[in-house]
Short mmCIF file of C-alpha atoms in Angstrom, two decimals:
data_model
loop_
_atom_site.label_atom_id
_atom_site.label_comp_id
_atom_site.label_asym_id
_atom_site.label_seq_id
_atom_site.Cartn_x
_atom_site.Cartn_y
_atom_site.Cartn_z
CA LEU A 1 -14.94 -53.79 47.26
CA PRO A 2 -13.78 -50.24 48.01
CA ASN A 3 -10.04 -49.87 47.47
CA SER A 4 -9.34 -46.42 48.89
CA GLU A 5 -10.10 -44.38 51.98
CA LYS A 6 -12.42 -42.17 49.94
CA GLU A 7 -14.37 -45.13 48.56
CA ARG A 8 -14.68 -46.67 52.02
CA ALA A 9 -15.98 -43.36 53.39
CA VAL A 10 -18.55 -43.13 50.59
CA MET A 11 -19.75 -46.70 51.18
CA GLN A 12 -20.04 -46.08 54.93
CA LYS A 13 -22.05 -42.93 54.27
CA LEU A 14 -24.28 -44.85 51.86
CA ALA A 15 -24.96 -47.59 54.40
CA ILE A 16 -26.04 -45.03 57.00
CA GLU A 17 -28.33 -43.25 54.53
CA ILE A 18 -30.01 -46.49 53.45
CA VAL A 19 -30.70 -47.38 57.11
CA GLU A 20 -32.27 -43.93 57.55
CA LEU A 21 -34.29 -44.37 54.38
CA ARG A 22 -35.87 -47.57 55.63
CA LYS A 23 -37.29 -45.70 58.64
CA MET A 24 -39.33 -43.29 56.52
CA ASN A 25 -41.95 -45.37 54.73
CA ASP A 26 -44.82 -43.38 56.30
CA GLU A 27 -43.34 -39.91 55.71
CA PRO A 28 -43.39 -39.20 51.94
CA GLN A 29 -41.48 -35.89 52.02
CA ALA A 30 -38.84 -37.21 54.39
CA LYS A 31 -38.53 -40.34 52.27
CA ALA A 32 -38.11 -38.26 49.09
CA ASP A 33 -35.35 -36.26 50.76
CA ALA A 34 -33.67 -39.46 51.96
CA LEU A 35 -33.87 -40.92 48.45
CA THR A 36 -32.05 -37.84 47.16
CA ARG A 37 -29.27 -38.28 49.70
CA VAL A 38 -28.83 -41.92 48.75
CA ALA A 39 -28.82 -41.06 45.03
CA ASP A 40 -26.26 -38.29 45.57
CA THR A 41 -23.98 -40.69 47.43
CA LEU A 42 -24.33 -43.28 44.68
CA VAL A 43 -23.37 -40.62 42.12
CA GLU A 44 -20.33 -39.82 44.25
CA ALA A 45 -19.48 -43.53 44.02
CA GLU A 46 -20.11 -43.40 40.23
CA SER A 47 -22.91 -45.99 40.61
CA TYR A 48 -25.18 -44.18 38.18
CA GLU A 49 -27.66 -46.94 37.38
CA GLU A 50 -28.35 -47.52 41.06
CA ALA A 51 -28.70 -43.75 41.61
CA LEU A 52 -31.19 -43.63 38.76
CA SER A 53 -33.43 -46.23 40.39
CA PHE A 54 -33.58 -44.16 43.60
CA MET A 55 -34.36 -41.00 41.61
CA ASP A 56 -37.17 -42.79 39.80
CA GLU A 57 -38.69 -43.64 43.18
CA ARG A 58 -38.28 -40.04 44.35
CA LEU A 59 -39.99 -38.81 41.18
CA LYS A 60 -43.09 -40.94 41.87
CA ILE A 61 -43.36 -39.58 45.41
CA ASN A 62 -42.95 -35.97 44.28
CA GLN A 63 -45.54 -36.36 41.53
CA GLU A 64 -48.02 -37.52 44.18
CA LEU A 65 -47.05 -34.74 46.60
CA TYR A 66 -46.83 -31.79 44.19
CA GLY A 67 -48.56 -32.87 40.98
CA ILE A 68 -46.99 -33.26 37.55
CA TYR A 69 -46.57 -29.53 36.88
CA SER A 70 -44.25 -28.51 39.70
CA GLU A 71 -40.71 -27.19 39.84
CA VAL A 72 -39.70 -30.08 42.11
CA VAL A 73 -40.83 -32.63 39.52
CA ALA A 74 -39.09 -30.71 36.74
CA ALA A 75 -35.86 -30.79 38.77
CA ASP A 76 -36.27 -34.55 39.20
CA PHE A 77 -36.68 -34.98 35.45
CA GLN A 78 -33.48 -32.98 34.89
CA THR A 79 -31.54 -35.11 37.38
CA ILE A 80 -32.87 -38.29 35.76
CA GLY A 81 -31.84 -36.87 32.39
CA SER A 82 -28.30 -36.24 33.63
CA LEU A 83 -28.01 -39.74 35.08
CA SER A 84 -29.44 -41.27 31.90
CA ARG A 85 -26.72 -39.55 29.89
CA LYS A 86 -24.06 -40.94 32.22
CA ILE A 87 -25.20 -44.51 31.57
CA GLY A 88 -25.46 -43.89 27.81
CA ASP A 89 -29.25 -43.74 27.57
CA ALA A 90 -29.61 -40.53 25.57
CA GLU A 91 -33.11 -41.50 24.40
CA GLN A 92 -34.35 -41.59 27.99
CA ALA A 93 -32.60 -38.28 28.64
CA GLU A 94 -34.36 -36.75 25.63
CA THR A 95 -37.76 -37.88 26.90
CA VAL A 96 -37.42 -36.61 30.46
CA LEU A 97 -35.80 -33.30 29.48
CA ASN A 98 -38.68 -32.63 27.11
CA TYR A 99 -40.99 -33.19 30.09
CA ALA A 100 -38.94 -30.70 32.08
CA VAL A 101 -39.15 -28.11 29.28
CA ARG A 102 -42.95 -28.42 29.14
CA ILE A 103 -43.25 -28.06 32.92
CA HIS A 104 -41.06 -24.96 32.95
CA GLU A 105 -43.00 -23.44 30.05
CA ARG A 106 -46.24 -23.96 31.95
CA LEU A 107 -44.86 -22.61 35.22
CA PHE A 108 -42.85 -19.63 33.95
CA GLY A 109 -43.89 -18.98 30.35
CA ALA A 110 -42.21 -19.94 27.09
CA SER A 111 -39.66 -17.10 27.20
CA HIS A 112 -38.29 -17.51 30.72
CA PRO A 113 -34.54 -18.02 31.32
CA THR A 114 -35.30 -21.23 33.25
CA VAL A 115 -36.75 -22.64 30.02
CA ALA A 116 -33.59 -21.57 28.18
CA ARG A 117 -31.34 -23.42 30.63
CA THR A 118 -33.36 -26.61 30.25
CA LEU A 119 -33.31 -26.21 26.47
CA GLY A 120 -29.51 -26.02 26.68
CA ARG A 121 -29.40 -29.41 28.40
CA LEU A 122 -31.83 -30.83 25.85
CA GLY A 123 -29.65 -29.51 23.02
CA GLN A 124 -26.67 -31.43 24.39
CA VAL A 125 -28.72 -34.63 24.29
CA TYR A 126 -29.85 -33.94 20.71
CA CYS A 127 -26.18 -33.56 19.77
CA GLU A 128 -25.37 -36.92 21.36
CA LEU A 129 -28.22 -38.47 19.37
CA GLU A 130 -26.99 -36.68 16.21
CA LYS A 131 -30.35 -34.92 15.91
CA PHE A 132 -28.55 -31.80 14.79
CA ASP A 133 -31.55 -29.95 13.34
CA LYS A 134 -33.38 -30.25 16.66
CA ALA A 135 -30.24 -29.22 18.56
CA ASP A 136 -29.89 -26.16 16.33
CA ALA A 137 -33.50 -25.16 16.95
CA VAL A 138 -33.36 -25.45 20.75
CA TYR A 139 -29.94 -23.77 21.00
CA ARG A 140 -31.14 -20.82 18.92
CA ARG A 141 -34.31 -20.56 20.96
CA ALA A 142 -32.28 -20.62 24.19
CA LEU A 143 -29.96 -17.90 22.85
CA ASN A 144 -32.90 -15.69 21.90
CA ILE A 145 -34.52 -16.15 25.31
CA GLN A 146 -31.34 -15.31 27.21
CA THR A 147 -30.62 -12.29 25.01
CA ASP A 148 -34.16 -10.93 25.43
CA ALA A 149 -34.10 -11.55 29.18
CA HIS A 150 -30.62 -10.25 30.02
CA GLY A 151 -29.35 -8.21 27.09
CA PRO A 152 -26.56 -9.19 24.66
CA ASP A 153 -23.63 -8.99 27.12
CA HIS A 154 -24.73 -11.34 29.89
CA LEU A 155 -22.85 -14.45 31.02
CA HIS A 156 -25.84 -16.69 30.21
CA VAL A 157 -25.78 -15.28 26.67
CA ALA A 158 -22.10 -16.22 26.35
CA HIS A 159 -22.89 -19.80 27.40
CA ALA A 160 -25.74 -19.97 24.89
CA LEU A 161 -23.45 -18.62 22.16
CA ASN A 162 -20.86 -21.28 22.97
CA ASN A 163 -23.42 -24.10 22.85
CA LEU A 164 -24.63 -23.05 19.42
CA ALA A 165 -21.10 -22.41 18.13
CA SER A 166 -19.98 -25.89 19.21
CA LEU A 167 -22.86 -27.43 17.27
CA LEU A 168 -22.12 -25.31 14.21
CA THR A 169 -18.47 -26.38 14.27
CA ALA A 170 -19.52 -30.03 14.49
CA THR A 171 -21.85 -29.61 11.50
CA GLY A 172 -19.36 -27.67 9.37
CA ALA A 173 -20.90 -24.20 9.63
CA PHE A 174 -17.53 -22.73 10.50
CA ASP A 175 -18.08 -19.09 9.57
CA GLU A 176 -21.07 -18.66 11.87
CA ALA A 177 -19.36 -20.68 14.62
CA GLU A 178 -16.33 -18.35 14.47
CA GLU A 179 -18.59 -15.30 14.69
CA LEU A 180 -20.40 -16.67 17.76
CA TYR A 181 -17.19 -17.59 19.59
CA ARG A 182 -15.80 -14.12 18.89
CA ARG A 183 -18.97 -12.62 20.36
CA SER A 184 -18.69 -14.83 23.44
CA VAL A 185 -15.06 -14.13 24.40
CA PRO A 186 -15.48 -10.39 25.20
CA ILE A 187 -18.52 -11.18 27.35
CA LEU A 188 -16.55 -13.76 29.31
CA LYS A 189 -13.64 -11.34 29.75
CA THR A 190 -15.98 -8.63 31.03
CA VAL A 191 -17.42 -11.02 33.60
CA HIS A 192 -14.30 -12.98 34.59
CA GLY A 193 -11.32 -10.87 33.58
CA ASP A 194 -8.71 -11.82 30.98
CA SER A 195 -7.80 -15.19 32.55
CA HIS A 196 -10.47 -17.73 33.44
CA HIS A 197 -10.99 -21.43 32.79
CA HIS A 198 -14.14 -20.77 30.75
CA ILE A 199 -12.21 -18.29 28.59
CA GLY A 200 -9.57 -20.95 27.96
CA ILE A 201 -12.24 -23.45 26.94
CA THR A 202 -13.89 -20.96 24.57
CA LEU A 203 -10.57 -19.92 23.03
CA ASN A 204 -9.65 -23.57 22.55
CA ASN A 205 -12.91 -24.15 20.68
CA LEU A 206 -12.42 -21.00 18.60
CA ALA A 207 -8.92 -22.17 17.65
CA LEU A 208 -10.33 -25.54 16.62
CA THR A 209 -12.87 -23.84 14.38
CA LEU A 210 -10.18 -21.65 12.80
CA SER A 211 -7.95 -24.69 12.23
CA LEU A 212 -10.77 -26.54 10.51
CA MET A 213 -11.12 -23.50 8.22
CA GLY A 214 -7.39 -23.64 7.45
CA LYS A 215 -6.75 -20.38 9.32
CA TYR A 216 -3.68 -21.75 11.09
CA ASP A 217 -1.93 -18.41 11.54
CA GLU A 218 -5.00 -17.00 13.33
CA ALA A 219 -5.39 -20.11 15.44
CA LEU A 220 -1.78 -20.23 16.67
CA PRO A 221 -1.73 -17.21 19.05
CA ILE A 222 -5.11 -18.32 20.41
CA ARG A 223 -3.75 -21.81 21.11
CA LYS A 224 -0.76 -20.27 22.88
CA ARG A 225 -3.05 -18.05 24.96
CA CYS A 226 -4.91 -21.20 26.09
CA ILE A 227 -1.63 -22.60 27.39
CA GLU A 228 -0.90 -19.38 29.28
CA ILE A 229 -4.33 -19.54 30.93
CA GLY A 230 -3.88 -23.22 31.75
CA GLU A 231 -0.45 -22.69 33.29
CA GLU A 232 -1.61 -19.67 35.26
CA LEU A 233 -4.88 -21.04 36.60
CA LEU A 234 -5.06 -24.82 36.27
CA GLY A 235 -1.57 -26.16 36.95
CA GLU A 236 0.42 -29.01 35.44
CA GLY A 237 -1.87 -31.73 36.70
CA HIS A 238 -5.06 -30.48 35.06
CA ALA A 239 -6.47 -32.50 32.17
CA ASP A 240 -7.46 -29.43 30.14
CA LEU A 241 -3.89 -28.10 30.07
CA ALA A 242 -2.71 -31.44 28.67
CA VAL A 243 -5.47 -31.34 26.03
CA TRP A 244 -4.61 -27.77 25.06
CA LEU A 245 -0.93 -28.67 24.75
CA ASN A 246 -1.82 -31.56 22.47
CA ASN A 247 -3.98 -29.26 20.35
CA LEU A 248 -1.14 -26.73 20.10
CA GLY A 249 1.29 -29.46 19.10
CA GLU A 250 -1.08 -30.73 16.43
CA LEU A 251 -1.44 -27.21 15.04
CA LEU A 252 2.34 -26.70 14.97
CA SER A 253 2.67 -29.95 13.04
CA GLN A 254 0.09 -28.73 10.54
CA GLN A 255 2.27 -25.64 10.08
CA GLU A 256 5.36 -27.84 9.52
CA LYS A 257 6.92 -26.55 12.77
CA HIS A 258 7.90 -30.06 13.78
CA GLU A 259 10.67 -29.34 16.30
CA GLU A 260 8.43 -27.00 18.27
CA ALA A 261 5.58 -29.48 17.94
CA GLN A 262 7.81 -32.24 19.32
CA LYS A 263 8.56 -30.31 22.51
CA VAL A 264 4.93 -29.38 23.10
CA LEU A 265 3.64 -32.89 22.40
CA GLU A 266 6.25 -34.52 24.64
CA ARG A 267 5.01 -32.31 27.45
CA ALA A 268 1.38 -33.15 26.65
CA VAL A 269 2.11 -36.88 26.70
CA SER A 270 4.02 -36.57 29.98
CA LEU A 271 1.12 -34.75 31.64
CA LYS A 272 -1.42 -37.25 30.33
CA ARG A 273 0.65 -40.23 31.49
CA THR A 274 0.73 -38.74 34.97
CA ALA A 275 -2.96 -37.86 34.95
CA PHE A 276 -4.11 -41.27 33.78
CA ALA A 277 -1.58 -43.29 35.82
CA GLY A 278 -0.95 -45.76 32.99
CA ARG A 279 -4.60 -46.21 32.04
CA ALA A 280 -5.42 -46.44 28.34
CA GLU A 281 -7.37 -43.23 27.68
CA LEU A 282 -8.33 -42.00 24.22
CA SER A 283 -6.82 -38.54 24.74
CA LEU A 284 -3.48 -40.09 25.73
CA ILE A 285 -3.55 -42.37 22.68
CA THR A 286 -4.29 -39.33 20.48
CA ALA A 287 -1.37 -37.40 21.97
CA LEU A 288 0.96 -40.38 21.46
CA ASN A 289 -0.10 -40.65 17.82
CA ASN A 290 0.48 -36.92 17.27
CA LEU A 291 3.90 -37.16 18.90
CA ALA A 292 4.81 -40.17 16.76
CA ILE A 293 3.90 -38.19 13.63
CA ALA A 294 6.15 -35.34 14.79
CA TYR A 295 9.01 -37.78 15.38
CA LYS A 296 8.49 -39.24 11.91
CA LYS A 297 8.57 -35.80 10.30
CA LEU A 298 11.89 -35.17 12.08
CA HIS A 299 13.23 -38.53 10.81
CA LEU A 300 13.43 -39.93 14.34
CA GLN A 301 12.23 -43.29 13.12
CA GLU A 302 12.91 -45.39 16.22
CA LYS A 303 11.14 -42.91 18.50
CA ALA A 304 8.26 -42.69 16.03
CA TYR A 305 7.89 -46.48 15.91
CA ASN A 306 8.04 -46.92 19.69
CA THR A 307 5.55 -44.11 20.30
CA PHE A 308 3.11 -45.43 17.68
CA LEU A 309 3.46 -48.87 19.23
CA GLU A 310 2.70 -47.56 22.72
CA GLY A 311 -0.48 -45.91 21.48
CA TYR A 312 -1.47 -48.97 19.45
CA GLU A 313 -1.08 -51.30 22.41
CA MET A 314 -3.24 -49.00 24.54
CA GLY A 315 -5.94 -48.97 21.87
#
């Protein structure tokens, strides 16, 4: 049963849309539109499997109305791919996103930016499936398409650089990942200015790559810049600021700056406790473990034990 005003409003909206849907059996386009509204409301309610069933029905109608090779059908495949990822069915997402790529190639040509955007989504699925060679191939193809279409300094190029760099970091190709992140940041600054959420995300990922290379001194000012962006733009209640604080604290610990790490990690834990309202979330457990390590390094044994225990009991 819904347990908040928002949930009750969503369920009421859903009931109305389903009533409307039942009136449209003889009007295929109107029924397809109604199916979309129901699916969107179910997504709002985080009922992804149910939303997927309505999108499957919409897809069948649109294939009959527009044929297989239509932009509407490609969009349906992309939505089904997104919903499949949310329920953990990456194999299904791979299948339907490949369909979407082929439709876009036929409609727009193999080197169109629309193809590149769909390839980016497909690359994310390949990463989830640990098909890293395929992810590398589609990310590089997407980057080449966006660069050829828009030039090297376009926002879409920055996004494509970040996708490929994230994969390269995950697979241990740190030097190339660093190069790509450093190419992306100036593009993002040109488009957004010096402070923007996407810049913070990219700098956070660059700092991670540098840390994995053992370049702690280079990573530290970048980590601190992430915090400045988070404080300026996101506010204390934002999950990314808490994550970036944890990452900074972990880096300070790696540099044996344990007192500074303690202060940063205590703040990270406090923010995560507030954000998750007592729920056992992996990022909170990670922050607790990092804080416990900092306490141990400072010989605060009781605090270390209690903090480890809190994280353990959540896990």
